[in-house]
CSV table of C-alpha atoms in Angstrom, one decimal:
chain,number,residue,atom,x,y,z
A,80,MET,CA,88.9,111.0,122.8
A,81,SER,CA,91.5,108.4,124.1
A,82,ARG,CA,95.6,109.0,123.1
A,83,ASP,CA,95.9,106.1,120.3
A,84,THR,CA,97.6,105.7,117.6
A,85,ARG,CA,94.8,107.6,115.7
A,86,SER,CA,95.1,110.9,118.0
A,87,TRP,CA,96.3,113.2,115.2
A,88,GLY,CA,97.5,116.2,117.5
A,89,CYS,CA,99.0,113.8,120.5
A,90,ASP,CA,102.5,112.3,121.1
A,91,MET,CA,103.3,109.0,120.0
A,92,PRO,CA,104.6,106.1,122.2
A,93,ALA,CA,108.2,105.6,121.3
A,94,ASN,CA,107.6,102.5,119.7
A,95,HIS,CA,104.8,104.4,117.5
A,96,ARG,CA,106.0,107.3,115.8
A,97,TYR,CA,104.4,108.2,112.6
A,98,PRO,CA,107.1,108.3,109.6
A,99,PRO,CA,108.8,111.4,109.1
A,100,ASN,CA,106.9,114.0,107.2
A,101,ARG,CA,109.6,114.7,104.1
A,102,GLN,CA,107.1,116.0,101.8
A,103,LEU,CA,105.9,119.6,104.5
A,104,ALA,CA,109.7,119.2,105.2
A,105,TRP,CA,110.7,120.1,101.6
A,106,GLU,CA,107.9,122.1,101.0
A,107,ARG,CA,108.9,124.3,104.1
A,108,LEU,CA,112.5,124.4,102.6
A,109,GLN,CA,111.9,125.1,99.4
A,110,ARG,CA,110.3,128.4,100.3
A,111,GLY,CA,113.7,128.9,102.8
A,112,TRP,CA,111.4,129.2,105.7
A,113,SER,CA,112.6,128.3,109.8
A,114,TYR,CA,110.2,126.5,111.9
A,115,GLU,CA,109.8,129.7,113.6
A,116,GLU,CA,108.7,131.0,109.9
A,117,LEU,CA,106.1,128.5,109.2
A,118,CYS,CA,104.9,128.8,112.7
A,119,GLU,CA,104.2,132.6,112.5
A,120,ARG,CA,102.1,132.0,109.2
A,121,ILE,CA,100.2,129.5,110.6
A,122,ARG,CA,99.6,131.6,113.8
A,123,ARG,CA,98.4,134.8,110.9
A,124,GLU,CA,96.1,132.3,109.0
A,125,MET,CA,94.8,131.3,112.8
A,126,GLY,CA,94.1,134.8,113.1
A,127,SER,CA,92.5,135.7,110.0
A,128,ALA,CA,89.8,132.9,110.2
A,129,GLY,CA,89.0,133.8,114.3
A,130,GLU,CA,90.7,131.3,116.0
A,131,THR,CA,92.7,131.4,119.2
A,132,ASP,CA,96.1,130.9,119.3
A,133,THR,CA,96.6,127.5,121.1
A,134,GLY,CA,100.3,127.5,121.6
A,135,LEU,CA,101.6,126.2,118.4
A,136,THR,CA,105.1,126.4,118.3
A,137,ALA,CA,108.4,126.5,116.4
A,138,ASN,CA,109.3,123.2,118.1
A,139,THR,CA,105.1,121.6,117.2
A,140,VAL,CA,106.1,122.3,113.6
A,141,ARG,CA,109.9,120.2,114.0
A,142,ARG,CA,107.6,117.2,115.2
A,143,TRP,CA,105.4,117.5,112.4
A,144,GLU,CA,108.3,116.8,110.0
A,145,THR,CA,110.4,114.0,112.0
A,146,GLY,CA,107.1,111.9,113.1
A,147,GLU,CA,106.7,113.1,116.9
A,148,ARG,CA,103.5,114.2,116.3
A,149,TRP,CA,100.5,114.2,113.7
A,150,PRO,CA,99.3,118.3,112.8
A,151,ASP,CA,95.3,118.5,114.1
A,152,PRO,CA,93.0,118.7,111.5
A,153,ARG,CA,92.7,122.4,111.9
A,154,TYR,CA,96.3,122.8,111.5
A,155,ARG,CA,96.6,120.8,108.3
A,156,LYS,CA,93.9,123.1,106.7
A,157,HIS,CA,95.9,126.3,107.5
A,158,LEU,CA,99.0,124.3,105.8
A,159,VAL,CA,97.0,123.6,103.0
A,160,THR,CA,96.8,127.1,102.6
A,161,ILE,CA,99.8,128.7,103.2
A,162,PHE,CA,101.8,126.2,100.9
A,163,GLY,CA,98.5,126.5,98.0
A,164,ARG,CA,99.4,122.6,97.9
A,165,PRO,CA,96.9,119.7,98.2
A,166,ALA,CA,97.2,117.7,101.5
A,167,SER,CA,98.1,114.4,99.1
A,168,GLU,CA,101.6,116.5,98.5
A,169,LEU,CA,102.3,117.7,102.0
A,170,GLY,CA,102.3,114.3,103.5
A,171,LEU,CA,98.9,115.4,105.5
A,172,LEU,CA,96.6,112.3,104.5
A,173,THR,CA,96.5,109.0,106.1
A,174,PRO,CA,96.9,106.0,104.2
A,175,ASP,CA,93.1,105.4,104.4
A,176,GLU,CA,92.4,109.0,103.1
A,177,MET,CA,95.2,108.6,100.4
A,178,ALA,CA,93.5,105.4,99.0
A,179,MET,CA,90.0,107.6,98.5
A,180,ARG,CA,91.5,109.7,95.9
A,181,PRO,CA,90.4,109.4,92.5
A,182,VAL,CA,92.9,107.4,90.5
A,183,ALA,CA,91.6,108.8,87.3
A,184,GLU,CA,92.3,112.0,88.3
A,185,VAL,CA,96.2,111.3,88.9
A,186,VAL,CA,96.2,109.1,85.6
A,187,ASP,CA,95.3,112.4,83.4
A,188,GLU,CA,97.7,114.4,85.0
A,189,ILE,CA,100.2,112.3,84.7
A,190,ARG,CA,99.3,111.7,80.9
A,191,ARG,CA,99.3,115.4,80.2
A,192,LEU,CA,102.6,116.5,81.7
A,193,LEU,CA,104.5,113.7,79.8
A,194,SER,CA,102.9,115.0,76.8
A,195,MET,CA,104.4,118.1,77.9
A,196,ILE,CA,108.0,116.8,78.3
A,197,ALA,CA,107.7,116.0,75.0
A,198,GLY,CA,106.9,119.2,74.0
A,199,HIS,CA,110.1,120.3,75.7
A,200,THR,CA,111.1,123.1,73.3
A,201,GLU,CA,107.6,124.9,73.5
A,202,GLY,CA,108.5,128.0,75.8
A,203,ILE,CA,107.3,128.4,79.8
A,204,ASP,CA,107.2,131.9,80.7
A,205,ARG,CA,109.1,133.1,84.0
A,206,SER,CA,106.4,133.7,86.6
A,207,THR,CA,104.7,130.4,85.5
A,208,PHE,CA,108.5,128.5,86.6
A,209,LEU,CA,108.5,130.5,89.6
A,210,ARG,CA,105.3,129.2,90.9
A,211,GLY,CA,105.5,126.2,90.2
A,212,LEU,CA,109.2,126.0,91.6
A,213,PHE,CA,108.2,126.8,94.8
A,214,GLY,CA,105.8,124.2,95.3
A,215,VAL,CA,107.8,121.6,93.2
A,216,GLY,CA,104.7,122.7,90.5
A,217,VAL,CA,103.0,120.5,88.5
A,218,LEU,CA,105.7,117.7,88.2
A,219,ALA,CA,105.1,116.3,91.9
A,220,PRO,CA,102.7,114.0,90.8
A,221,LEU,CA,104.4,112.8,88.0
A,222,LEU,CA,107.1,111.6,89.9
A,223,SER,CA,105.5,111.1,93.5
A,224,ASP,CA,104.9,107.7,95.0
A,225,SER,CA,102.4,108.7,97.7
A,226,GLY,CA,100.0,106.2,97.1
A,227,GLU,CA,98.6,106.3,93.4
A,228,ARG,CA,99.3,103.7,91.0
A,229,LEU,CA,98.9,103.3,87.6
A,230,PRO,CA,97.1,100.9,85.5
A,231,ALA,CA,99.4,97.9,85.1
A,232,ASP,CA,100.3,98.3,81.9
A,233,ASP,CA,101.7,101.5,82.0
A,234,ARG,CA,104.0,100.3,85.0
A,235,ARG,CA,107.7,100.2,84.8
A,236,GLY,CA,109.8,97.7,86.8
A,237,VAL,CA,113.3,98.9,87.6
A,238,ASP,CA,116.3,97.1,88.9
A,239,ALA,CA,118.9,97.6,90.7
A,240,GLU,CA,121.2,97.2,88.3
A,241,SER,CA,119.6,99.3,85.9
A,242,ALA,CA,119.2,102.5,88.3
A,243,GLN,CA,122.9,102.1,88.9
A,244,ALA,CA,123.6,102.1,85.1
A,245,PHE,CA,121.3,104.8,84.5
A,246,ALA,CA,123.5,106.8,87.1
A,247,ARG,CA,126.7,106.2,85.4
A,248,VAL,CA,124.9,107.5,82.2
A,249,VAL,CA,124.6,110.6,83.9
A,250,ASP,CA,128.1,110.6,85.3
A,251,GLN,CA,129.2,110.1,81.6
A,252,GLN,CA,127.4,112.6,80.4
A,253,ALA,CA,128.6,115.2,82.8
A,254,ALA,CA,132.0,114.7,82.0
A,255,LEU,CA,131.3,115.0,78.2
A,256,TYR,CA,129.6,118.3,78.9
A,257,TRP,CA,133.0,120.0,79.1
A,258,THR,CA,134.7,118.9,75.3
A,259,ALA,CA,131.4,118.0,73.3
A,260,PRO,CA,129.5,120.4,71.1
A,261,ALA,CA,126.6,121.7,73.3
A,262,ALA,CA,123.7,120.6,71.1
A,263,GLU,CA,124.8,117.1,70.7
A,264,ILE,CA,124.9,116.8,74.8
A,265,TYR,CA,122.1,118.6,74.9
A,266,GLU,CA,120.1,115.9,73.0
A,267,ALA,CA,122.1,113.2,74.9
A,268,SER,CA,121.1,114.6,78.0
A,269,LEU,CA,117.3,115.1,77.2
A,270,ALA,CA,116.8,112.1,76.1
A,271,HIS,CA,118.2,110.0,79.5
A,272,THR,CA,116.5,112.8,81.5
A,273,ARG,CA,113.1,111.9,80.0
A,274,LEU,CA,114.4,107.8,80.2
A,275,GLY,CA,115.0,108.6,83.9
A,276,VAL,CA,111.2,110.3,84.1
A,277,THR,CA,109.9,107.4,82.9
A,278,LEU,CA,112.0,104.6,85.2
A,279,LEU,CA,111.1,106.6,88.2
A,280,ARG,CA,107.3,106.1,87.4
A,281,GLY,CA,107.7,102.4,88.1
A,282,ALA,CA,110.8,102.4,90.3
A,283,PRO,CA,109.9,100.8,93.5
A,284,ALA,CA,110.2,102.6,97.3
A,285,GLY,CA,113.1,101.9,98.8
A,286,PRO,CA,117.0,102.5,97.9
A,287,VAL,CA,116.5,101.7,94.2
A,288,ARG,CA,114.1,104.4,93.8
A,289,GLN,CA,116.2,106.8,95.8
A,290,THR,CA,119.0,105.6,93.5
A,291,LEU,CA,117.6,106.7,90.0
A,292,ALA,CA,115.8,109.6,91.4
A,293,GLU,CA,118.8,111.2,92.6
A,294,ALA,CA,120.5,110.6,89.2
A,295,ALA,CA,117.2,111.7,87.2
A,296,ALA,CA,117.8,115.0,89.1
A,297,ARG,CA,121.3,115.2,88.3
A,298,SER,CA,120.5,114.3,84.9
A,299,ALA,CA,117.6,116.8,84.4
A,300,LEU,CA,120.2,119.8,86.2
A,301,LEU,CA,122.7,119.2,83.5
A,302,SER,CA,120.5,119.4,80.7
A,303,GLY,CA,119.4,123.1,82.5
A,304,ARG,CA,122.5,123.7,82.5
A,305,VAL,CA,123.4,123.6,78.9
A,306,ALA,CA,120.3,124.9,77.9
A,307,PHE,CA,120.7,128.0,80.0
A,308,PHE,CA,124.5,128.4,80.0
A,309,ASP,CA,125.4,127.4,76.4
A,310,LEU,CA,122.2,127.1,74.3
A,311,ASP,CA,120.6,130.7,75.7
A,312,ASP,CA,117.2,129.0,76.3
A,313,SER,CA,115.8,130.4,79.6
A,314,PRO,CA,112.2,128.4,78.7
A,315,SER,CA,113.5,125.0,78.7
A,316,ALA,CA,116.3,125.4,81.4
A,317,ALA,CA,113.1,126.4,83.7
A,318,ARG,CA,111.4,123.3,83.0
A,319,LEU,CA,114.5,121.4,83.2
A,320,PHE,CA,115.2,122.7,86.7
A,321,GLN,CA,111.8,122.1,87.5
A,322,MET,CA,112.1,118.5,86.6
A,323,ALA,CA,115.4,118.2,88.6
A,324,LEU,CA,114.1,119.8,91.8
A,325,ALA,CA,110.8,117.3,92.0
A,326,ALA,CA,113.3,114.5,92.4
A,327,THR,CA,115.3,115.9,94.8
A,328,LYS,CA,112.3,115.8,97.0
A,329,GLU,CA,112.0,111.7,95.7
A,330,CYS,CA,115.5,111.0,96.9
A,331,GLY,CA,115.7,113.8,99.8
A,332,ASP,CA,119.4,114.9,98.6
A,333,HIS,CA,119.9,118.6,100.5
A,334,PRO,CA,123.1,119.4,98.7
A,335,LEU,CA,121.6,118.4,95.3
A,336,ALA,CA,118.4,120.5,95.9
A,337,ALA,CA,120.8,123.5,97.0
A,338,ALA,CA,122.3,123.2,94.0
A,339,VAL,CA,119.1,122.7,91.5
A,340,LEU,CA,117.3,125.8,93.2
A,341,ALA,CA,120.8,128.1,93.2
A,342,HIS,CA,121.2,127.0,89.2
A,343,ALA,CA,117.2,128.0,88.8
A,344,ALA,CA,118.2,131.4,90.5
A,345,PHE,CA,120.4,132.2,87.5
A,346,VAL,CA,116.9,132.6,85.3
A,347,PRO,CA,115.5,135.6,86.9
A,348,GLY,CA,118.6,136.6,88.2
A,349,PHE,CA,119.8,137.2,84.6
A,350,ALA,CA,116.9,139.1,83.8
A,351,LYS,CA,118.0,141.3,87.0
A,352,GLU,CA,114.6,140.1,89.1
A,353,ARG,CA,116.0,140.2,92.1
A,354,GLU,CA,113.1,139.1,94.6
A,355,ALA,CA,112.5,135.8,92.7
A,356,ALA,CA,116.3,135.3,92.7
A,357,MET,CA,117.3,136.2,96.0
A,358,GLY,CA,113.7,133.7,96.8
A,359,LEU,CA,115.4,131.0,95.4
A,360,LEU,CA,118.6,130.7,96.9
A,361,ASP,CA,117.1,131.6,100.2
A,362,ALA,CA,115.7,127.8,99.6
A,363,ALA,CA,119.2,126.7,98.8
A,364,PHE,CA,120.8,128.2,101.4
A,365,ALA,CA,118.1,126.8,103.7
A,366,HIS,CA,118.3,123.3,102.0
A,367,ALA,CA,122.5,123.9,102.7
A,368,TRP,CA,121.8,123.9,106.7
A,369,HIS,CA,121.1,120.3,106.3
A,370,GLY,CA,125.1,120.1,105.7
A,371,VAL,CA,126.8,120.8,102.8
A,372,GLY,CA,130.6,120.7,102.1
A,373,PRO,CA,133.0,124.0,101.7
A,374,LEU,CA,132.8,124.3,97.7
A,375,THR,CA,129.1,124.3,97.8
A,376,ARG,CA,128.6,126.8,100.6
A,377,ALA,CA,131.1,128.7,98.7
A,378,TRP,CA,129.6,128.4,95.4
A,379,LEU,CA,126.3,129.2,96.6
A,380,HIS,CA,127.8,132.7,97.7
A,381,CYS,CA,129.2,133.3,94.4
A,382,VAL,CA,125.7,132.7,92.7
A,383,ALA,CA,124.6,135.6,95.6
A,384,SER,CA,126.9,137.7,94.4
A,385,GLU,CA,126.6,137.1,90.7
A,386,ILE,CA,123.1,137.9,90.8
A,387,ALA,CA,123.5,140.9,93.3
A,388,ALA,CA,126.1,142.6,91.0
A,389,ARG,CA,123.7,142.0,87.5
A,390,CYS,CA,120.7,143.6,89.6
A,391,GLY,CA,123.3,146.5,90.6
A,392,GLU,CA,124.1,145.8,94.0
A,393,PRO,CA,127.9,146.2,94.6
A,394,LYS,CA,128.2,146.0,97.9
A,395,GLU,CA,126.0,142.9,98.7
A,396,CYS,CA,127.8,141.0,95.8
A,397,MET,CA,131.3,141.8,97.6
A,398,ARG,CA,130.0,140.6,100.9
A,399,HIS,CA,129.1,137.5,99.5
A,400,ILE,CA,132.5,137.0,97.8
A,401,ASP,CA,133.7,138.0,101.2
A,402,ARG,CA,131.1,135.1,102.5
A,403,ALA,CA,132.5,133.0,99.9
A,404,ASP,CA,136.4,133.4,100.7
A,405,ARG,CA,136.0,132.6,103.9
A,406,MET,CA,134.2,129.4,103.7
A,407,VAL,CA,136.1,127.4,100.8
A,408,ASP,CA,138.6,126.5,102.9
A,409,GLY,CA,136.8,125.0,105.4
A,410,THR,CA,135.6,121.2,106.3
A,411,GLY,CA,132.9,119.0,105.3
A,412,GLU,CA,133.0,116.5,102.3
A,413,ASP,CA,131.6,117.9,98.7
A,414,PRO,CA,129.5,115.6,96.7
A,415,HIS,CA,131.2,114.3,93.5
A,416,TRP,CA,128.9,115.4,91.1
A,417,LEU,CA,129.9,119.0,92.0
A,418,ASP,CA,132.3,119.6,88.9
A,419,PHE,CA,131.5,123.0,88.0
A,420,PHE,CA,132.9,124.6,91.1
A,421,GLU,CA,136.5,125.0,92.1
A,422,ARG,CA,138.7,127.7,93.7
A,423,ALA,CA,139.9,128.9,90.9
A,424,ARG,CA,136.2,129.4,89.8
A,425,LEU,CA,135.8,131.6,92.9
A,426,ASP,CA,138.6,133.9,92.1
A,427,GLY,CA,136.7,134.0,88.9
A,428,PHE,CA,133.4,135.3,90.6
A,429,ALA,CA,135.7,137.5,92.5
A,430,GLY,CA,136.7,139.4,90.1
A,431,TYR,CA,133.3,139.9,88.5
A,432,SER,CA,132.1,141.2,91.7
A,433,ALA,CA,135.4,143.5,92.3
A,434,LEU,CA,134.4,144.8,88.5
A,435,THR,CA,131.0,145.4,90.1
A,436,ALA,CA,132.0,147.7,92.5
A,437,GLY,CA,134.5,149.6,90.4
A,438,HIS,CA,137.8,147.6,92.0
A,439,HIS,CA,139.8,147.3,88.7
A,440,GLU,CA,143.2,146.3,90.1
A,441,GLU,CA,141.5,143.6,92.4
A,442,ALA,CA,139.4,142.6,89.7
A,443,ALA,CA,142.2,142.2,87.1
A,444,ARG,CA,144.1,140.3,90.2
A,445,ARG,CA,141.8,137.6,90.8
A,446,LEU,CA,141.0,137.3,87.4
A,447,ALA,CA,144.6,136.4,86.4
A,448,ARG,CA,144.7,133.8,89.3
A,449,ALA,CA,141.5,132.3,88.2
A,450,LEU,CA,143.2,132.1,84.5
A,451,GLU,CA,146.3,130.8,86.1
A,452,HIS,CA,145.0,127.9,88.0
A,453,LEU,CA,141.8,127.3,86.0
A,454,GLY,CA,141.2,123.1,85.8
A,455,PRO,CA,140.6,120.9,82.9
A,456,ASN,CA,137.1,121.6,82.7
A,457,GLY,CA,137.7,125.2,82.5
A,458,GLY,CA,138.0,125.9,78.8
A,459,LYS,CA,134.3,127.3,78.4
A,460,GLN,CA,135.0,129.7,81.5
A,461,ARG,CA,138.2,131.0,80.0
A,462,SER,CA,136.2,133.5,77.6
A,463,VAL,CA,134.4,134.5,80.3
A,464,LEU,CA,137.8,135.3,82.5
A,465,HIS,CA,139.4,136.9,79.4
A,466,ALA,CA,136.2,139.7,78.7
A,467,ASP,CA,136.0,140.5,82.2
A,468,LEU,CA,140.0,141.3,82.3
A,469,ALA,CA,139.3,143.2,79.2
A,470,ALA,CA,136.6,145.4,81.2
A,471,ALA,CA,139.1,145.4,84.5
A,472,HIS,CA,141.8,147.0,82.1
A,473,ALA,CA,140.0,149.3,80.2
A,474,PRO,CA,140.2,152.5,82.2
A,475,ALA,CA,143.8,152.4,82.1
A,476,ASP,CA,145.1,150.3,79.2
A,477,GLN,CA,143.2,149.9,75.8
A,478,ASP,CA,146.0,148.1,74.1
A,479,ALA,CA,145.5,145.2,76.9
A,480,ALA,CA,141.6,145.1,77.1
A,481,ALA,CA,141.4,144.8,73.5
A,482,ASP,CA,144.4,141.8,73.5
A,483,HIS,CA,141.9,140.2,76.3
A,484,LEU,CA,138.7,140.5,74.3
A,485,ARG,CA,140.8,138.8,71.3
A,486,ARG,CA,142.2,136.3,73.7
A,487,ALA,CA,138.0,135.7,74.5
A,488,VAL,CA,136.7,135.5,71.0
A,489,ASP,CA,139.8,132.7,70.5
A,490,ALA,CA,138.6,130.6,73.5
A,491,LEU,CA,135.0,130.6,72.0
A,492,GLU,CA,135.9,129.4,69.0
A,493,ASP,CA,137.6,126.5,71.0
A,494,SER,CA,134.9,126.3,73.2
A,495,TRP,CA,131.5,127.8,72.8
A,496,TYR,CA,129.8,129.0,75.6
A,497,GLY,CA,126.5,131.8,75.2
A,498,VAL,CA,127.6,133.6,78.5
A,499,GLY,CA,131.1,133.8,77.5
A,500,HIS,CA,129.5,135.1,73.9
A,501,GLU,CA,127.2,137.2,75.9
A,502,ARG,CA,129.9,138.7,78.5
A,503,VAL,CA,132.4,139.6,75.3
A,504,THR,CA,129.5,141.3,73.5
A,505,SER,CA,128.8,143.4,76.4
A,506,VAL,CA,132.4,144.6,77.2
A,507,LEU,CA,133.5,145.5,73.3
A,508,ARG,CA,130.2,147.5,73.5
A,509,GLY,CA,131.9,149.0,76.3
A,510,LEU,CA,135.1,150.0,74.4
A,511,PRO,CA,135.6,152.9,72.3
A,512,SER,CA,135.5,152.4,68.4
A,513,GLY,CA,138.1,151.8,66.3
A,514,GLU,CA,139.8,149.1,64.0
A,515,THR,CA,141.0,146.3,66.2
A,516,THR,CA,137.6,146.3,68.1
A,517,ALA,CA,135.7,146.8,64.7
A,518,ALA,CA,137.8,143.5,63.3
A,519,LEU,CA,136.6,141.6,67.2
A,520,GLY,CA,133.4,142.8,66.5
A,521,GLU,CA,133.0,141.6,62.9
A,522,ARG,CA,135.0,137.9,64.0
A,523,LEU,CA,132.1,137.8,67.0
A,524,THR,CA,129.3,138.4,65.1
A,525,GLU,CA,130.4,135.9,62.7
A,526,LEU,CA,131.3,133.4,65.5
A,527,GLY,CA,127.5,133.7,66.8
A,528,ARG,CA,125.9,133.1,63.7
A,529,THR,CA,128.0,130.1,62.6
A,530,ALA,CA,129.3,128.6,65.9
A,531,ARG,CA,126.2,129.0,68.2
A,532,PRO,CA,124.2,125.5,68.2
A,533,GLU,CA,120.6,125.3,67.8
A,534,LEU,CA,118.2,123.6,70.0
A,535,ILE,CA,117.5,120.0,68.9
A,536,PRO,CA,114.1,119.7,67.5
């Protein structure tokens, strides 16, 4: 066979490179695999099929992703098996092959997905979420622009000004998150997320689509954060993180993908499902290799530390805090949307980790510093910090512990926070019974009954 532009396993002339295969690269990164790890998996698949290893290397995999080479058909079939995704979602089909796909099937799937999103209050089990998340899941066709086209009457036109307007609203809603009632901001953000998905379906390829995809990802991430941290609705949060991740694939934003994956790791992490949570964090760290700022790097290690703490691994959580401490003052630029982490938040994570390790004095020191330097967006975090300070003081000073719990309940009255309520309740249960703790318990119960927002139907 001649070495021309149709040769699928050969190098191309410099002026006839294939387009970079971002879909294949993204699927690899979602699993936290290196080039060598994917290469080894292909070798194992070939061995299982009785095929001979013909010198496949990690550099070959890299060149598939950069567009310097096109995978041979023998490799393509193994990639489909390894990733559990169709060739169309791995960027392995030529334009002619894409054109042969039945459009009717794609339209039916998109309509089914829109129905699923419309019924967002229905639950989704954690295993379904994890299976979907690792491959972007069933939402990939909804956001994909890989050749399928909807009927003309279902298309929506989006221009640059509209995409920018959509993004500005996301910024405004993110700013409101710190002061607005959780249920109301959730309703507004969720509606905006749905709008973003609808607009993205009709956005043309290029800068407009990229702007819209990035904003839609941040909108879905915000909605998921409110659902999980404020409203204690893990199923809805899981689904929204899926949507956010699918949109990051559209815009190719590695820092944003890392943030979404790390947030998604909280879902199994809070349930003490360590393997699932750390798998998502591995993928987040893989995206971070493509360039993130010092605060983002530190925050990823803080997330890992909290998950390790909740899974009963004090040494591991302290190891991640040590890394976060080293990275927070590093070089690089963090994205403008990183408003949920600052140096004071690092001290808060560090205090919680020190508590897990039984280092109460160190915990009290880091937590007190976190409170002192908490920024203007720290109202929600205040209840968590006072609860942890109560736990830090409890072994030596019950009065100080009770005082911090009182302040934690006060903070919840000022700024409701689902995670804060959970943390205060947990610490209160660990204190000896008495009039003070009984009164705090009554306050907390009443607050949970009257102040805890419900999801908008």
